[in-house]
Tab-separated table of C-alpha atoms in Angstrom:
chain	number	residue	atom	x	y	z
A	1	MET	CA	74.419	111.531	35.984
A	2	THR	CA	72.293	114.286	37.448
A	3	ARG	CA	73.608	117.692	37.943
A	4	PRO	CA	73.003	119.291	41.381
A	5	THR	CA	70.817	122.327	41.471
A	6	PHE	CA	72.112	125.439	43.158
A	7	ARG	CA	70.341	128.454	44.531
A	8	THR	CA	71.684	131.911	45.179
A	9	THR	CA	71.565	133.157	48.743
A	10	PRO	CA	69.608	136.436	49.072
A	11	HIS	CA	72.089	138.295	51.277
A	12	CYS	CA	74.782	138.099	48.630
A	13	ARG	CA	72.973	139.666	45.640
A	14	ASN	CA	75.375	142.556	45.183
A	15	LEU	CA	78.410	140.269	45.292
A	16	SER	CA	79.172	137.349	43.147
A	17	PRO	CA	76.590	134.677	43.775
A	18	VAL	CA	77.423	132.018	46.342
A	19	GLN	CA	76.035	128.713	45.413
A	20	THR	CA	74.978	126.095	47.954
A	21	PRO	CA	73.442	122.694	47.304
A	22	ALA	CA	69.690	122.838	47.347
A	23	SER	CA	69.198	119.570	49.270
A	24	PRO	CA	71.147	116.438	50.151
A	25	ALA	CA	70.794	113.302	48.121
A	26	PRO	CA	67.616	111.394	48.912
A	27	GLY	CA	67.755	108.062	50.764
A	28	PRO	CA	68.866	106.772	54.176
A	29	ARG	CA	71.996	108.199	55.718
A	30	PRO	CA	74.538	105.896	57.350
A	31	ARG	CA	74.708	106.424	61.149
A	32	ARG	CA	78.142	106.800	62.698
A	33	ASP	CA	77.310	107.451	66.381
A	34	GLY	CA	79.562	105.807	69.052
A	35	PHE	CA	81.930	102.862	68.664
A	36	SER	CA	81.470	99.567	66.925
A	37	LEU	CA	81.477	96.304	68.853
A	38	VAL	CA	84.813	95.314	67.319
A	39	GLU	CA	86.456	98.546	68.500
A	40	VAL	CA	85.166	98.055	72.053
A	41	ILE	CA	86.393	94.437	72.185
A	42	ILE	CA	89.860	95.451	70.948
A	43	VAL	CA	90.136	98.140	73.643
A	44	ILE	CA	89.039	95.682	76.359
A	45	LEU	CA	91.630	93.161	75.168
A	46	ILE	CA	94.385	95.778	75.290
A	47	ILE	CA	93.381	96.789	78.833
A	48	GLY	CA	93.385	93.106	79.868
A	49	ILE	CA	96.874	92.545	78.472
A	50	VAL	CA	98.269	95.617	80.247
A	51	ALA	CA	96.566	94.605	83.525
A	52	SER	CA	98.001	91.081	83.319
A	53	TYR	CA	101.489	92.594	83.474
A	54	ALA	CA	100.672	95.152	86.173
A	55	VAL	CA	98.830	92.993	88.755
A	56	PRO	CA	101.695	90.579	89.634
A	57	ALA	CA	104.064	93.499	90.095
A	58	LEU	CA	101.610	95.196	92.441
A	59	SER	CA	101.050	92.074	94.560
A	60	THR	CA	104.809	91.493	94.955
A	61	GLY	CA	105.180	95.062	96.173
A	62	SER	CA	102.298	94.521	98.567
A	63	ASP	CA	103.945	91.387	100.012
A	64	ALA	CA	107.210	93.243	100.566
A	65	LYS	CA	105.375	96.122	102.258
A	66	SER	CA	103.533	93.721	104.558
A	67	ALA	CA	106.770	91.975	105.518
A	68	ARG	CA	108.466	95.346	106.128
A	69	GLY	CA	105.498	96.559	108.183
A	70	ALA	CA	105.599	93.451	110.396
A	71	ALA	CA	109.379	93.828	110.804
A	72	ASN	CA	108.816	97.435	111.862
A	73	VAL	CA	106.329	96.243	114.498
A	74	LEU	CA	108.899	93.745	115.802
A	75	GLN	CA	111.537	96.464	115.906
A	76	THR	CA	109.155	98.742	117.802
A	77	MET	CA	108.369	95.931	120.250
A	78	LEU	CA	112.070	95.359	120.919
A	79	SER	CA	112.656	99.075	121.486
A	80	THR	CA	109.588	99.288	123.719
A	81	ALA	CA	110.759	96.293	125.780
A	82	ARG	CA	114.146	97.900	126.290
A	83	THR	CA	112.560	101.211	127.314
A	84	VAL	CA	110.114	99.460	129.680
A	85	ALA	CA	112.922	97.472	131.314
A	86	ILE	CA	114.966	100.597	131.957
A	87	THR	CA	112.139	102.923	133.063
A	88	ARG	CA	110.403	100.392	135.332
A	89	ALA	CA	113.662	98.879	136.634
A	90	ARG	CA	112.305	95.403	135.909
A	91	CYS	CA	113.100	92.625	133.515
A	92	ALA	CA	111.158	92.728	130.269
A	93	THR	CA	110.606	89.895	127.826
A	94	VAL	CA	109.550	90.000	124.184
A	95	HIS	CA	107.652	86.806	123.377
A	96	LEU	CA	107.138	85.494	119.844
A	97	ALA	CA	104.885	82.493	119.314
A	98	SER	CA	102.468	81.578	116.517
A	99	ASN	CA	102.979	84.918	114.729
A	100	ARG	CA	101.939	86.786	117.880
A	101	VAL	CA	104.376	89.075	119.657
A	102	TRP	CA	103.903	90.573	123.130
A	103	ILE	CA	105.902	92.171	125.918
A	104	THR	CA	105.715	91.257	129.579
A	105	THR	CA	107.482	92.720	132.586
A	106	GLU	CA	108.468	90.689	135.602
A	107	THR	CA	110.669	90.682	138.612
A	108	CYS	CA	113.915	89.246	137.326
A	109	GLY	CA	113.622	85.488	137.388
A	110	GLY	CA	110.052	85.717	138.672
A	111	THR	CA	106.601	85.480	137.240
A	112	PRO	CA	105.245	88.058	134.773
A	113	ILE	CA	103.716	91.113	136.427
A	114	ASP	CA	101.912	92.606	133.449
A	115	THR	CA	101.604	92.535	129.683
A	116	VAL	CA	102.669	95.841	128.184
A	117	THR	CA	101.488	95.384	124.608
A	118	SER	CA	100.753	92.674	122.054
A	119	GLU	CA	100.247	92.336	118.304
A	120	ASP	CA	99.132	89.460	116.091
A	121	LEU	CA	101.392	89.764	113.045
A	122	GLY	CA	99.518	87.044	111.166
A	123	LYS	CA	96.213	88.880	111.380
A	124	ALA	CA	97.587	92.394	110.979
A	125	PHE	CA	99.985	91.739	108.091
A	126	GLY	CA	99.339	88.194	106.867
A	127	VAL	CA	102.927	87.166	107.611
A	128	THR	CA	104.728	84.269	109.236
A	129	ALA	CA	107.349	85.156	111.846
A	130	GLN	CA	110.322	82.876	112.547
A	131	ALA	CA	112.707	82.932	115.456
A	132	CYS	CA	116.290	82.000	114.671
A	133	ALA	CA	118.912	80.851	117.098
A	134	GLY	CA	122.263	80.936	115.352
A	135	ALA	CA	121.928	79.489	111.835
A	136	TYR	CA	118.838	77.461	112.711
A	137	CYS	CA	115.386	78.912	111.885
A	138	ASP	CA	112.119	77.136	112.475
A	139	PRO	CA	108.684	78.652	111.830
A	140	GLY	CA	107.252	76.803	114.813
A	141	ASP	CA	109.870	78.007	117.293
A	142	ALA	CA	108.828	80.370	120.034
A	143	LEU	CA	111.307	82.996	121.092
A	144	ASP	CA	111.471	84.696	124.452
A	145	TYR	CA	113.954	87.535	124.330
A	146	SER	CA	114.582	88.753	127.892
A	147	LEU	CA	116.192	92.026	128.935
A	148	ASP	CA	117.506	92.870	132.384
A	149	PRO	CA	116.608	96.172	134.159
A	150	ARG	CA	119.499	97.878	132.318
A	151	GLY	CA	117.972	96.939	128.926
A	152	ILE	CA	120.699	94.408	128.126
A	153	PRO	CA	119.724	90.890	126.960
A	154	TYR	CA	120.263	88.068	129.441
A	155	SER	CA	121.817	85.683	126.976
A	156	GLY	CA	124.231	88.219	125.492
A	157	ALA	CA	123.855	86.388	122.195
A	158	ALA	CA	122.510	87.852	118.996
A	159	ALA	CA	119.034	86.888	117.852
A	160	THR	CA	117.524	86.912	114.372
A	161	TRP	CA	113.856	87.180	113.509
A	162	VAL	CA	112.599	86.582	109.985
A	163	VAL	CA	109.228	87.793	108.708
A	164	LEU	CA	107.850	86.088	105.577
A	165	ARG	CA	104.941	86.703	103.239
A	166	ASN	CA	104.868	84.634	100.039
A	167	ALA	CA	108.203	85.351	98.307
A	168	ALA	CA	108.963	88.505	100.343
A	169	ALA	CA	111.080	88.338	103.492
A	170	ASP	CA	112.497	90.807	105.972
A	171	THR	CA	115.043	90.123	108.688
A	172	LEU	CA	115.718	91.735	112.057
A	173	GLN	CA	118.950	91.097	113.865
A	174	VAL	CA	119.408	92.035	117.489
A	175	GLY	CA	122.995	92.424	118.629
A	176	GLN	CA	124.477	91.140	121.863
A	177	PHE	CA	123.692	94.426	123.637
A	178	GLY	CA	120.051	94.514	122.557
A	179	LEU	CA	120.396	96.970	119.671
A	180	VAL	CA	118.404	96.229	116.520
A	181	GLN	CA	120.503	96.165	113.386
């Protein structure tokens, strides 16, 4: 076993000598810069496991938000139709067919005069809209919901509209006096 050699530093002559190693041991030094491949792979695996739990939860939330957004558009369309019927003193109809909703005004019992607004719920939100009459709902059913010039529905019956996207659903119910519940 070799004994390390020490030298005295010149600025400490009046004090007790401070000894420092003269030189490091000869030979190659091991490098320890960065991370090893094993460490990187373990971190990537942990991130993958956490992401596999997070992604399904995010997509379910996205489906529910899309269904709620489409239901909000339907609610706005119903309110707009009621306002248009009252302000223009004409009948207004909300049409729902093939995931597209639009409002027309007409002379009561006559032909449509103009289209007020329209929205394609399938393209905008990726949803399927269903019209329900009573307890019966069919995705292929078209629904024309007509309001008289006072903003009251012709039929006087309640209507239900269901908006679906994957497992998420939202429902709008319109009462017998045209109020959305």
